[in-house]
Amino acid sequence: MAKDLRSFLEDQQRCFPEEFLTIKKPVDPRNWDISAILEHLRRQGRFEITMFEQPLGMNGKPSPFRTLYNAFATRQRCADAIEFDREQWKMPLSEEFGRLEEQVVEPVTVAPGQAPVKEVVQRGEECDVGVFPGARYHHADIGPYFVMTMVLKDEEGGFYDISFAKNLYKGPRKVSASLTLPHLKRIFEQNEKKGKETPCIIVLGHHPAFYWGSLALTPFGNDDYRTVGAFLREPLRLTPSETWGSDFMVPADAEIVIEGVMPPGVREVQNPFGEISGHYQPQMLRPIVNVTAITHRHDAILQGVYPGHEAHYNLGAIPKEGSIYKTCKKLVPYVTAVHYPHSGCGRMSCYISIKKRQEGDAKRVGLVPLVESAQMQLVVVVDDDIDVFNETEVIWAVITNAQPSRDWDIIKNIASIHSWTEKVVIDATEPLDIPFPERIKVPEQALERVKLADYL
Amino acid sequence: MNMMADIFWVQCPKCQGRWYCEGDMKGVSNVVCPFCLHDFPQEESLEKVK
C-alpha cells in the first residue's frame, strides 16, 4: 500500500498513542478557535498531533472534512516521517535530511480510478473551496488561509516545483497565491512575461514525507516529485489532473487537490498574515488562483501548519541544518554540528560547533549560513564540547568566551529578504592565543563508575 | 539586525483598525481593513500614509 497521510497517522497512533489528540467538539477556524486551542496546548508544552473532528468550513457551514495540525511539531515526529530513529533527533536527523535531498526516486503513474484523491471530482461551477476548514490564526489575519504547498510546472524544463505557500480564501472559486519562495515566483513570472496563465495545484494533505521532499534545498530545475520519492523511500504515485490531463500530474494519494490557473497581470490584496518571523507579513498585492477543479477523498483530512510556531520552525530548520552541515564540511572539515534554533524561528539564527584548530576557524565557518540564506541574521560558532541544540550552553559560551570588540563581527550592507541589513557572526569558541580559564566538569570516569540507579 | 521591511501604516476610517502594508502598494491600489473588510483608497486612511 502506498504511503499517505492515513498510513502515517495509523503508525503514530499505534506507536505513540499518547501523542495523539482528538478534538470532538465543533470549532470555528475562521474565528481563531483552532489557533486558540493549539496555543493553550503549546503553553503547556503539549504538541500532540491534533485532529479537529467537526470544524466549520470557510463558508461558515459545518465542513464535511476534518483538519489536522502538529504533524511537524516535534523533531522526533519529523524523524518518524522519514523512517529514521526518533532517538537520533539532533544532528543525525539533520544529516539524514541532507543525505536524502541528494537522492531521487522516479514517480510512477496510476490511473485515476486507482487514485484515492479522485474519489470525489468537481469541475468548474461545481467547485467551492469554502467547504474546507481553512483557518485564521492571529488577530490581524485578514481571513482564513490554507497553509500547505503549491505545485507549479515549468513548461520549458518540464519539471515540477513544490513549495510551501499560503492561499487566502477569496470566494468559492478563488484564492490568493503568496508565491513568496523564489522558484514558484520565477515560473509564474516566466509565464506572465509571455502573457500566459500559469497552471497550478494546491496539495492540502499527504504523508509528511511529501512535504519534507518539497523543502529539500534543491536548485531551480529540480523535479521535486522525484525528490519527494527519496523522502518517502518509495515512488510517489501520480495521476493525471482533471484540468490538463497528463500534461500536469497530481499526487494520487493526496487528501485534497485544488487545480487552478493564475492569470497574468492580475494582483489582489492579501494579508496581513501572522508569519514565521513572529510579525505580521504586511498587506500586499499578489497573484490569484481561479479554481478549475477540486478532487478529494470521501472523508478527506485538510492538513494545516500553525504559522510562526514549532511546526513551522522545524519545517525550516531541519532541512537547512543538513544542507549547511554538508556545505560547511566540504569547506572546513572540522565542523561537528549545526542547529537552527526556534529562537531564530528555525531560519534566522544558526549555531555551529567546530573542533577548533586555530584562530580564524570560527569566522570562516560562520560566514557560510549568511551566504546560503538571505533570511539568516545571526551565526554563533562554539567549540565541540558545547551542544548546539542546548541554547543555554550556547549563550553561556557567548557570555564567557567571546569579547565583543574582538569576537563579534558585524557584516554591513548585506542582502536581506527585503533590501539590505547588518548581520552578525559571533566567535564564541575559547581563544587559543591567550591564557584562558578551564571549563568545569565532573570526571568522566566518575560518571561511568557511579550509576544513578544504585543511589535512588 | 532587524529585517527592515519597507512598510507604511494605515487606519480604517470605518472601524479605526490599524495595520501596515508593503511599500510597493503605496499609491497603487486600495487597501482592505483586515478587521472589518472595508475596502478604501489610501487617501481615506485616518493615519496619513507616509
XYZ file of C-alpha atoms in Angstrom:
506
model
C 0.000 0.000 0.000
C 1.298 3.467 -0.909
C 2.255 5.836 1.886
C -0.204 8.612 2.604
C -1.335 10.779 5.489
C -3.535 7.960 6.806
C -0.726 5.411 6.916
C 1.400 7.931 8.833
C -1.405 8.638 11.315
C -2.062 4.907 11.832
C 1.628 4.345 12.599
C 1.682 7.256 15.019
C -1.488 6.128 16.817
C -0.166 2.587 17.121
C 3.334 3.505 18.318
C 2.710 6.745 20.223
C -0.980 6.926 21.204
C -0.136 9.423 23.939
C 0.993 11.856 21.206
C -2.400 11.936 19.519
C -5.271 14.249 20.448
C -8.788 14.380 19.008
C -10.981 17.449 19.445
C -14.542 16.211 19.008
C -16.433 19.430 19.741
C -17.262 21.806 16.847
C -14.724 24.563 16.196
C -14.841 27.663 14.006
C -11.432 28.020 12.333
C -12.407 31.446 10.912
C -12.886 32.703 14.445
C -9.447 31.617 15.801
C -10.818 28.507 17.611
C -8.075 26.256 16.211
C -5.174 28.585 16.965
C -6.564 29.247 20.467
C -6.616 25.506 21.218
C -3.135 24.980 19.739
C -1.829 27.971 21.707
C -3.276 26.680 25.002
C -1.612 23.299 24.357
C 1.662 24.971 23.384
C 1.747 26.984 26.597
C 1.504 23.672 28.460
C 4.391 22.275 26.392
C 1.996 19.953 24.522
C 2.492 19.254 20.825
C 0.282 16.228 20.158
C -0.877 15.556 16.607
C -4.249 17.281 16.879
C -7.270 16.254 14.820
C -10.293 18.551 14.761
C -13.315 16.351 14.014
C -16.017 18.987 13.495
C -14.697 22.240 12.046
C -16.765 24.811 10.207
C -15.828 25.483 6.608
C -14.594 28.843 5.396
C -18.183 29.425 4.181
C -19.417 29.274 7.792
C -21.249 25.960 7.388
C -20.286 22.669 9.086
C -17.500 21.163 6.995
C -17.680 17.501 5.945
C -13.894 17.395 6.385
C -11.610 17.032 9.377
C -8.480 19.129 9.820
C -5.114 18.108 11.273
C -2.267 20.055 12.940
C 1.120 19.452 14.588
C 2.348 16.694 12.253
C 5.688 18.554 12.164
C 5.675 19.962 15.707
C 8.428 17.791 17.257
C 11.746 16.698 15.804
C 11.039 13.135 16.943
C 7.856 13.082 14.819
C 9.784 14.577 11.907
C 12.192 11.637 12.197
C 9.276 9.189 12.167
C 8.046 10.742 8.914
C 11.213 9.706 7.075
C 11.515 6.357 8.882
C 14.524 7.455 10.897
C 15.290 6.593 14.530
C 13.440 9.235 16.582
C 16.046 8.962 19.353
C 18.552 10.434 16.881
C 16.601 13.709 16.608
C 19.580 16.046 16.809
C 22.382 16.189 14.231
C 21.924 12.657 12.835
C 18.366 13.594 11.768
C 19.600 16.737 10.030
C 22.362 14.744 8.323
C 19.778 12.253 7.081
C 17.807 15.108 5.508
C 20.991 16.302 3.849
C 21.596 12.804 2.504
C 18.046 12.345 1.196
C 17.998 15.677 -0.623
C 20.742 14.379 -2.934
C 18.700 11.349 -3.962
C 15.818 10.881 -6.389
C 13.217 8.163 -6.865
C 11.261 8.263 -10.115
C 7.493 8.663 -9.631
C 5.016 6.161 -11.062
C 1.719 6.824 -12.811
C -1.583 5.295 -11.758
C -4.958 5.539 -13.450
C -7.469 7.983 -11.937
C -9.635 5.025 -10.897
C -6.798 3.840 -8.630
C -6.122 7.276 -7.152
C -7.762 7.920 -3.743
C -7.636 11.665 -4.392
C -10.121 11.127 -7.252
C -12.848 9.600 -5.058
C -14.749 12.886 -5.418
C -14.267 15.079 -8.505
C -15.744 18.537 -9.011
C -15.185 20.735 -12.026
C -15.927 24.356 -12.902
C -19.131 25.693 -11.351
C -19.406 22.679 -9.023
C -16.291 23.792 -7.126
C -16.482 25.544 -3.756
C -13.284 25.842 -1.730
C -15.383 27.409 1.067
C -16.393 23.941 2.247
C -12.853 23.328 3.512
C -11.868 24.343 7.066
C -9.079 26.824 6.257
C -8.196 28.909 9.311
C -7.485 32.371 10.611
C -4.644 32.080 13.148
C -3.707 35.508 14.514
C -5.761 38.547 15.446
C -4.954 40.668 12.370
C -5.056 37.864 9.767
C -7.329 39.234 7.069
C -9.217 35.951 6.587
C -8.918 32.163 6.540
C -5.959 30.635 4.708
C -4.651 27.304 3.519
C -1.024 26.892 4.669
C 0.440 23.944 2.756
C 2.084 23.509 -0.648
C 1.532 24.590 -4.233
C 2.924 22.767 -7.255
C 3.827 24.565 -10.496
C 5.220 23.035 -13.654
C 7.941 24.718 -15.673
C 6.739 24.251 -19.255
C 10.149 24.595 -20.884
C 12.072 22.490 -18.412
C 9.249 20.015 -17.901
C 9.873 19.815 -14.156
C 7.528 20.289 -11.193
C 8.371 22.611 -8.321
C 6.674 22.056 -4.958
C 6.928 24.826 -2.369
C 5.099 25.887 0.754
C 2.696 28.731 0.024
C -0.360 30.214 1.630
C -3.692 30.830 -0.042
C -6.258 33.334 1.240
C -9.903 32.375 0.686
C -11.394 34.941 -1.664
C -14.543 33.161 -2.840
C -15.918 29.756 -3.883
C -13.574 29.520 -6.863
C -10.817 31.980 -5.998
C -7.853 32.038 -3.603
C -4.698 34.149 -3.467
C -1.230 32.715 -4.110
C 1.523 34.097 -1.879
C 4.430 32.890 -4.093
C 6.979 34.147 -1.564
C 9.507 31.450 -2.376
C 11.674 32.178 -5.421
C 11.122 29.019 -7.513
C 7.325 29.338 -7.728
C 7.627 33.066 -8.363
C 10.139 32.512 -11.156
C 7.878 30.047 -13.011
C 4.869 32.356 -12.670
C 6.816 35.399 -13.874
C 8.263 33.498 -16.857
C 4.713 32.708 -17.989
C 3.445 36.178 -17.172
C 6.076 37.812 -19.408
C 4.697 35.761 -22.279
C 1.123 36.745 -21.368
C 0.357 33.139 -20.411
C -1.659 31.896 -17.472
C 0.116 29.549 -15.057
C -1.450 26.172 -14.198
C -1.061 25.199 -10.545
C -2.315 22.806 -7.911
C -2.621 23.145 -4.133
C -1.952 19.937 -2.173
C -3.819 20.038 1.143
C -2.798 16.827 2.871
C -0.363 13.991 2.169
C 2.205 11.904 4.031
C 4.553 14.315 5.896
C 7.483 12.987 3.818
C 5.795 14.541 0.763
C 6.185 17.949 2.403
C 9.735 17.231 3.582
C 10.680 16.437 -0.013
C 9.291 19.786 -1.083
C 11.608 21.508 1.419
C 14.855 19.952 0.178
C 17.349 22.656 -0.735
C 17.490 21.738 -4.399
C 18.309 24.139 -7.258
C 15.783 25.598 -9.676
C 15.184 22.988 -12.353
C 14.977 20.068 -9.938
C 11.910 17.864 -10.386
C 10.539 17.864 -6.849
C 8.236 14.882 -7.457
C 11.426 12.797 -7.804
C 12.907 14.271 -4.617
C 9.689 13.522 -2.723
C 10.172 9.882 -3.658
C 13.546 9.884 -1.904
C 11.956 11.198 1.313
C 9.012 8.773 1.045
C 11.548 5.989 0.380
C 9.225 4.772 -2.373
C 7.999 6.185 -5.702
C 5.459 8.982 -5.438
C 2.263 7.902 -7.182
C 0.969 10.450 -9.700
C -2.227 10.610 -11.729
C -3.463 12.962 -14.476
C -5.140 16.195 -13.383
C -8.749 16.948 -14.286
C -7.871 20.239 -15.976
C -4.801 19.368 -18.076
C -4.776 15.559 -18.132
C -1.306 14.026 -18.277
C 0.252 17.420 -19.111
C 0.044 18.194 -15.379
C 0.253 15.266 -12.993
C -1.046 15.401 -9.421
C -0.244 13.273 -6.329
C -2.621 10.297 -6.408
C -2.538 9.673 -2.650
C -3.171 13.244 -1.507
C -6.186 14.076 0.632
C -7.303 17.130 -1.337
C -6.003 18.681 -4.571
C -7.256 22.047 -5.827
C -6.481 22.726 -9.502
C -6.465 26.230 -10.936
C -4.836 28.836 -13.137
C -3.063 32.039 -12.199
C -3.890 34.713 -14.795
C -1.070 37.022 -15.904
C -1.156 40.671 -14.866
C -3.661 40.179 -12.050
C -2.853 41.097 -8.448
C -5.212 41.338 -5.491
C -4.869 42.203 -1.824
C -3.777 39.538 0.626
C -2.638 39.832 4.266
C -1.882 40.901 6.981
C -0.925 37.371 7.963
C 0.992 36.254 11.058
C 4.172 34.773 9.619
C 7.211 32.720 10.579
C 9.174 35.713 11.923
C 6.569 36.319 14.627
C 5.420 39.523 12.920
C 2.566 40.130 10.535
C 3.537 39.975 6.909
C 2.226 43.286 5.523
C -0.769 43.684 3.284
C 0.416 43.212 -0.288
C -0.726 42.591 -3.836
C -0.260 39.018 -5.012
C -1.450 36.768 -7.883
C -4.704 34.873 -7.617
C -5.755 31.322 -8.463
C -9.007 30.775 -10.369
C -10.105 27.279 -9.379
C -10.863 24.900 -12.251
C -11.336 21.597 -10.377
C -11.261 20.075 -6.889
C -10.592 16.407 -6.215
C -10.525 14.755 -2.804
C -11.131 11.605 -0.783
C -14.657 10.985 0.543
C -13.647 11.804 4.130
C -10.642 13.978 3.334
C -8.410 15.461 6.039
C -7.249 19.038 5.487
C -3.715 19.359 6.828
C -2.537 22.680 8.240
C 0.512 24.282 9.845
C 0.150 26.647 12.814
C 2.213 29.537 11.417
C 5.004 31.142 13.415
C 5.316 28.291 15.899
C 7.134 24.995 16.462
C 5.956 23.017 13.420
C 6.685 25.972 11.165
C 10.151 26.385 12.741
C 11.016 22.701 12.257
C 9.977 22.805 8.612
C 12.597 25.470 8.006
C 15.298 24.296 10.373
C 15.852 20.594 9.789
C 16.452 20.619 6.006
C 18.696 23.683 6.314
C 20.757 22.121 9.108
C 21.511 19.091 6.962
C 22.276 21.122 3.889
C 24.501 23.694 5.636
C 26.339 20.947 7.513
C 27.236 19.325 4.189
C 28.377 22.644 2.716
C 30.460 23.501 5.785
C 32.034 20.042 5.845
C 33.187 20.436 2.247
C 34.847 23.742 3.048
C 36.077 23.120 6.587
C 36.094 19.514 7.785
C 36.338 20.440 11.476
C 32.596 21.320 11.730
C 30.826 18.952 14.167
C 27.174 20.141 14.329
C 24.765 22.779 13.003
C 21.472 23.891 14.545
C 18.836 26.452 13.548
C 17.141 27.154 16.922
C 13.485 28.005 17.466
C 14.526 31.348 18.991
C 15.570 32.313 15.456
C 12.337 30.865 14.043
C 14.297 27.968 12.533
C 15.651 30.266 9.822
C 17.240 33.461 11.116
C 19.941 32.248 13.501
C 22.388 29.376 13.375
C 24.623 27.719 15.970
C 27.651 25.799 14.683
C 30.141 23.749 16.682
C 33.688 23.109 15.495
C 36.800 21.294 16.581
C 38.906 24.442 16.527
C 42.499 24.258 15.325
C 43.498 27.899 15.062
C 42.157 31.429 15.488
C 40.012 32.402 12.498
C 38.439 28.963 12.037
C 35.154 30.139 13.561
C 34.865 33.216 11.349
C 35.442 31.166 8.223
C 32.661 28.731 9.088
C 30.368 31.447 10.414
C 30.048 33.167 7.067
C 28.603 30.101 5.304
C 24.982 30.335 6.596
C 24.897 34.055 5.770
C 25.707 33.248 2.159
C 23.216 30.386 1.936
C 20.121 32.325 3.016
C 19.089 35.969 2.872
C 16.965 35.314 5.984
C 19.963 34.454 8.184
C 20.742 37.209 10.724
C 22.997 35.747 13.431
C 25.570 32.952 13.456
C 27.237 31.774 16.671
C 30.210 29.412 16.459
C 31.146 27.370 19.548
C 33.587 24.616 20.493
C 32.585 20.999 20.006
C 32.054 20.426 23.731
C 29.020 22.716 23.507
C 25.728 21.105 22.451
C 24.350 23.431 19.776
C 20.871 22.006 20.437
C 21.095 23.340 24.011
C 20.648 27.105 23.781
C 21.654 27.630 27.416
C 25.084 26.174 26.656
C 25.449 28.276 23.504
C 24.613 31.532 25.281
C 26.942 30.523 28.146
C 29.745 30.245 25.607
C 28.906 33.656 24.132
C 28.937 35.253 27.585
C 32.070 33.569 28.925
C 34.259 33.084 25.845
C 33.579 35.989 23.499
C 34.934 39.528 23.721
C 32.587 41.710 21.648
C 35.244 44.046 20.245
C 37.317 41.115 19.041
C 34.867 38.239 18.500
C 31.633 39.863 17.259
C 31.733 40.771 13.577
C 29.048 42.987 12.063
C 28.712 42.317 8.342
C 27.364 45.542 6.848
C 25.345 46.162 3.685
C 24.486 42.517 3.059
C 21.370 41.478 1.145
C 18.364 40.508 3.228
C 14.862 39.449 2.183
C 13.574 42.977 1.799
C 16.649 45.062 0.975
C 19.930 45.084 2.893
C 20.796 44.957 6.539
C 23.542 44.202 9.042
C 24.244 40.654 10.176
C 26.403 39.260 12.961
C 28.883 36.406 13.338
C 29.972 35.649 16.909
C 33.070 33.577 17.589
C 32.198 32.038 20.979
C 34.987 29.484 20.912
C 37.691 29.547 23.562
C 40.616 31.694 22.440
C 43.762 29.683 21.756
C 46.200 32.586 21.646
C 45.846 33.876 25.228
C 45.830 32.146 28.652
C 42.194 31.204 29.304
C 40.357 29.555 32.260
C 39.385 25.902 32.052
C 35.719 24.815 31.911
C 34.450 22.876 34.954
C 33.481 19.240 34.552
C 32.674 16.134 36.577
C 35.282 13.453 35.732
C 34.024 11.114 33.013
C 35.457 8.197 34.999
C 33.231 9.151 37.967
C 30.139 9.450 35.788
C 30.747 5.964 34.436
C 31.514 4.429 37.821
C 28.598 5.964 39.713
C 25.284 4.574 38.473
C 22.350 6.760 39.474
C 20.023 3.785 39.854
C 22.244 2.454 42.654
C 21.554 5.542 44.744
C 17.813 6.152 44.190
C 19.820 43.168 12.531
C 16.107 43.740 12.062
C 14.513 42.678 8.795
C 13.935 46.337 7.754
C 10.779 45.699 5.761
C 9.542 48.652 3.692
C 6.059 49.245 5.114
C 3.553 52.013 5.764
C 0.781 52.072 8.382
C -2.867 52.793 7.609
C -6.003 53.190 9.741
C -9.513 52.212 8.720
C -11.984 55.157 8.576
C -14.847 52.765 9.416
C -13.598 50.726 12.413
C -10.337 52.582 13.307
C -8.350 49.334 12.988
C -4.607 49.846 12.272
C -2.330 47.645 10.163
C 0.542 48.009 7.713
C 1.075 47.469 4.001
C 4.056 46.616 1.818
C 5.825 49.721 0.470
C 5.140 48.607 -3.128
C 1.403 49.224 -2.523
C 1.882 52.923 -1.796
C -0.281 54.955 -4.163
C -1.003 51.870 -6.255
C -4.287 50.403 -5.033
C -6.992 50.484 -2.388
C -6.294 48.840 0.953
C -8.621 46.393 2.749
C -9.159 46.512 6.511
C -8.405 43.080 7.998
C -10.806 43.759 10.881
C -13.984 44.882 9.062
C -13.009 44.185 5.396
C -13.745 47.816 4.414
C -12.090 48.459 1.034
C -10.966 52.097 0.723
C -8.494 54.385 -1.072
C -5.255 55.082 0.781
C -6.137 58.820 0.925
C -9.027 57.967 3.274
C -6.733 56.358 5.844
C -7.082 58.060 9.244
C -3.333 57.673 9.625
C -1.577 59.765 6.985
C 0.263 57.498 4.521
C 3.968 58.391 4.565
